[in-house]
Amino acid sequence: MGEWNAAALLPQIVSVARGAAELLLHPAHVDTHRKEGHANFVTNVDLAVQRRLEAALSALLPESVFIGEEKENRTLDERPTWIVDPIDGTTNFMRGRDYSAISIALLRDALPVAACVYQPFRDEAFTASRGGGAFLNGQPMHVSDVPLQDALVGFGTSPYNASLAQASMDTALRFLQSAADIRRTGSAALDLAEVACGRQDVFFEWVLSPWDFAAGALLVEEAGGVF
């Protein structure tokens, strides 16, 4: 494989995300199916967006590997690898809440080196490259500098794992008692992006899959935060 530069690929990655998002913004119809686990859904739009992303991203790096939420995946290795969530916040999408995102991370040697979390309903592209900083629609972004007592804390409930319900609520209560307030949005990728741009100060969830956090983690780190 020839040499490639993660930062140089970011504009093309954003373009791919925006193109695929048209399927999410203007679906002809939405068919919903249950997956394994409580309240775990997939729609025909998730599948269509993922197919579009796999074709376009694989064309950017022809020898790369594609790992997506809605497919059987091979074990991560040192090859250039895309880790993608076609719709992070599927339940929000199904219910018309307009708070979902396309999450794309590019890994080199199993380490994220480029990231894009695209919120199509607000046309917000959160991007980062390793060592190159983090940006919101091309403008530099940075995590907040807020003491915990004034912090806004986002969290996820790991809804597909019922055994974590009590731990999730106990942790949320502790944050509610020590911070300013808590929020539950239904999209871990966007929660991490909003930590990166300073709209909220903390995010936690007990269990996430790689496609939920691979891009968001790099956004937070490159914005000066800790993942």
Short mmCIF file of C-alpha atoms in Angstrom, two decimals, residues 12-169:
data_model
loop_
_atom_site.label_atom_id
_atom_site.label_comp_id
_atom_site.label_asym_id
_atom_site.label_seq_id
_atom_site.Cartn_x
_atom_site.Cartn_y
_atom_site.Cartn_z
CA GLN A 12 -12.77 13.49 1.51
CA ILE A 13 -14.04 11.62 4.59
CA VAL A 14 -16.37 14.51 5.41
CA SER A 15 -17.58 14.54 1.81
CA VAL A 16 -18.32 10.82 2.00
CA ALA A 17 -20.24 11.30 5.25
CA ARG A 18 -22.30 14.15 3.81
CA GLY A 19 -23.12 12.13 0.73
CA ALA A 20 -24.25 9.10 2.73
CA ALA A 21 -26.27 11.33 5.06
CA GLU A 22 -28.65 12.12 2.20
CA LEU A 23 -30.04 8.61 2.69
CA LEU A 24 -30.65 9.42 6.34
CA LEU A 25 -32.14 12.86 5.74
CA HIS A 26 -34.47 11.81 2.92
CA PRO A 27 -35.43 8.14 3.36
CA ALA A 28 -38.04 6.79 0.98
CA HIS A 29 -39.32 4.61 3.83
CA VAL A 30 -38.05 3.25 7.15
CA ASP A 31 -38.31 -0.45 7.96
CA THR A 32 -37.29 -1.41 11.49
CA HIS A 33 -36.02 -4.76 12.74
CA ARG A 34 -34.95 -5.94 16.17
CA LYS A 35 -31.42 -7.16 16.85
CA GLU A 36 -30.17 -9.20 19.78
CA GLY A 37 -30.57 -7.41 23.10
CA HIS A 38 -33.16 -5.16 24.72
CA ALA A 39 -34.38 -2.23 22.56
CA ASN A 40 -31.67 -2.92 19.96
CA PHE A 41 -32.91 -1.90 16.52
CA VAL A 42 -31.64 -1.65 12.96
CA THR A 43 -33.39 -0.02 10.02
CA ASN A 44 -33.08 -0.39 6.28
CA VAL A 45 -31.56 3.09 6.33
CA ASP A 46 -28.73 1.97 8.66
CA LEU A 47 -27.93 -0.78 6.17
CA ALA A 48 -28.12 1.51 3.13
CA VAL A 49 -25.92 4.16 4.74
CA GLN A 50 -23.35 1.53 5.72
CA ARG A 51 -23.23 0.12 2.18
CA ARG A 52 -22.68 3.62 0.79
CA LEU A 53 -19.93 4.33 3.34
CA GLU A 54 -18.17 1.02 2.78
CA ALA A 55 -18.03 1.53 -0.98
CA ALA A 56 -16.84 5.13 -0.80
CA LEU A 57 -14.34 4.75 2.05
CA SER A 58 -12.87 1.57 0.63
CA ALA A 59 -12.32 3.44 -2.64
CA LEU A 60 -10.32 6.11 -0.76
CA LEU A 61 -7.93 3.43 0.56
CA PRO A 62 -8.36 0.37 -1.69
CA GLU A 63 -6.39 -2.01 0.58
CA SER A 64 -8.13 -0.93 3.77
CA VAL A 65 -10.41 -3.03 5.97
CA PHE A 66 -13.96 -1.96 6.85
CA ILE A 67 -15.53 -2.66 10.26
CA GLY A 68 -19.15 -1.57 10.63
CA GLU A 69 -21.87 -2.02 13.21
CA GLU A 70 -24.26 -3.74 10.81
CA LYS A 71 -22.04 -6.57 9.56
CA GLU A 72 -19.94 -9.51 10.66
CA ASN A 73 -16.43 -8.20 11.28
CA ARG A 74 -12.94 -9.66 11.32
CA THR A 75 -10.46 -9.14 14.14
CA LEU A 76 -8.73 -5.78 14.17
CA ASP A 77 -5.12 -5.90 12.98
CA GLU A 78 -2.41 -3.48 11.83
CA ARG A 79 -3.90 -2.76 8.41
CA PRO A 80 -5.58 0.59 7.68
CA THR A 81 -9.09 0.08 9.04
CA TRP A 82 -12.31 2.06 8.91
CA ILE A 83 -14.53 1.71 11.99
CA VAL A 84 -17.98 3.02 11.18
CA ASP A 85 -21.38 3.48 12.76
CA PRO A 86 -23.79 4.33 9.92
CA ILE A 87 -26.37 5.81 12.30
CA ASP A 88 -25.32 6.32 15.88
CA GLY A 89 -28.64 7.04 17.54
CA THR A 90 -30.86 4.69 15.55
CA THR A 91 -33.71 4.91 18.07
CA ASN A 92 -33.61 8.73 17.83
CA PHE A 93 -33.76 8.41 14.04
CA MET A 94 -36.70 6.01 14.21
CA ARG A 95 -38.62 8.43 16.43
CA GLY A 96 -37.86 11.57 14.43
CA ARG A 97 -35.74 13.18 17.14
CA ASP A 98 -33.14 14.52 14.66
CA TYR A 99 -30.23 13.67 16.97
CA SER A 100 -28.16 11.02 15.25
CA ALA A 101 -24.75 10.92 13.59
CA ILE A 102 -22.55 9.10 11.12
CA SER A 103 -19.34 8.12 12.91
CA ILE A 104 -16.17 7.31 10.94
CA ALA A 105 -12.73 6.52 12.34
CA LEU A 106 -9.65 5.57 10.34
CA LEU A 107 -7.07 3.46 12.16
CA ARG A 108 -3.41 2.88 11.42
CA ASP A 109 -1.72 0.05 13.37
CA ALA A 110 -4.97 -0.30 15.39
CA LEU A 111 -4.80 3.34 16.54
CA PRO A 112 -7.32 6.01 15.41
CA VAL A 113 -5.56 8.62 13.25
CA ALA A 114 -8.54 10.38 11.64
CA ALA A 115 -12.11 10.90 12.80
CA CYS A 116 -15.35 12.40 11.58
CA VAL A 117 -18.63 12.54 13.48
CA TYR A 118 -21.23 14.12 11.22
CA GLN A 119 -24.55 15.41 12.55
CA PRO A 120 -26.60 15.80 9.36
CA PHE A 121 -29.61 17.52 10.91
CA ARG A 122 -27.40 20.48 11.89
CA ASP A 123 -24.80 19.99 9.16
CA GLU A 124 -22.06 19.78 11.79
CA ALA A 125 -18.86 17.94 10.94
CA PHE A 126 -16.65 17.24 13.96
CA THR A 127 -13.22 16.17 12.70
CA ALA A 128 -9.77 15.39 14.03
CA SER A 129 -6.47 13.89 12.96
CA ARG A 130 -3.87 12.53 15.35
CA GLY A 131 -1.50 15.36 16.22
CA GLY A 132 -3.45 17.77 14.01
CA GLY A 133 -6.10 19.09 16.39
CA ALA A 134 -9.89 18.95 16.38
CA PHE A 135 -12.38 21.05 14.42
CA LEU A 136 -16.06 21.81 14.07
CA ASN A 137 -16.92 22.71 10.48
CA GLY A 138 -13.30 23.72 9.99
CA GLN A 139 -13.01 25.89 13.10
CA PRO A 140 -10.75 24.76 15.97
CA MET A 141 -12.57 23.32 18.95
CA HIS A 142 -11.45 22.61 22.50
CA VAL A 143 -12.83 20.94 25.57
CA SER A 144 -14.20 23.15 28.33
CA ASP A 145 -12.47 24.24 31.51
CA VAL A 146 -15.34 23.94 33.98
CA PRO A 147 -15.14 22.73 37.59
CA LEU A 148 -17.11 19.58 38.33
CA GLN A 149 -19.65 21.45 40.43
CA ASP A 150 -20.63 23.46 37.34
CA ALA A 151 -20.24 20.62 34.83
CA LEU A 152 -22.85 19.30 32.42
CA VAL A 153 -22.51 15.51 32.32
CA GLY A 154 -23.71 13.36 29.44
CA PHE A 155 -24.21 9.65 29.90
CA GLY A 156 -25.40 6.48 28.21
CA THR A 157 -27.40 3.71 29.81
CA SER A 158 -25.95 0.68 27.95
CA PRO A 159 -29.57 -0.30 27.18
CA TYR A 160 -28.63 -3.54 25.43
CA ASN A 161 -27.11 -4.91 28.65
CA ALA A 162 -29.78 -5.05 31.34
CA SER A 163 -27.25 -6.11 33.99
CA LEU A 164 -25.71 -2.62 33.83
CA ALA A 165 -28.95 -0.69 34.43
CA GLN A 166 -28.42 -0.26 38.16
CA ALA A 167 -24.75 0.67 37.84
CA SER A 168 -25.59 3.20 35.13
CA MET A 169 -28.27 4.87 37.22
#
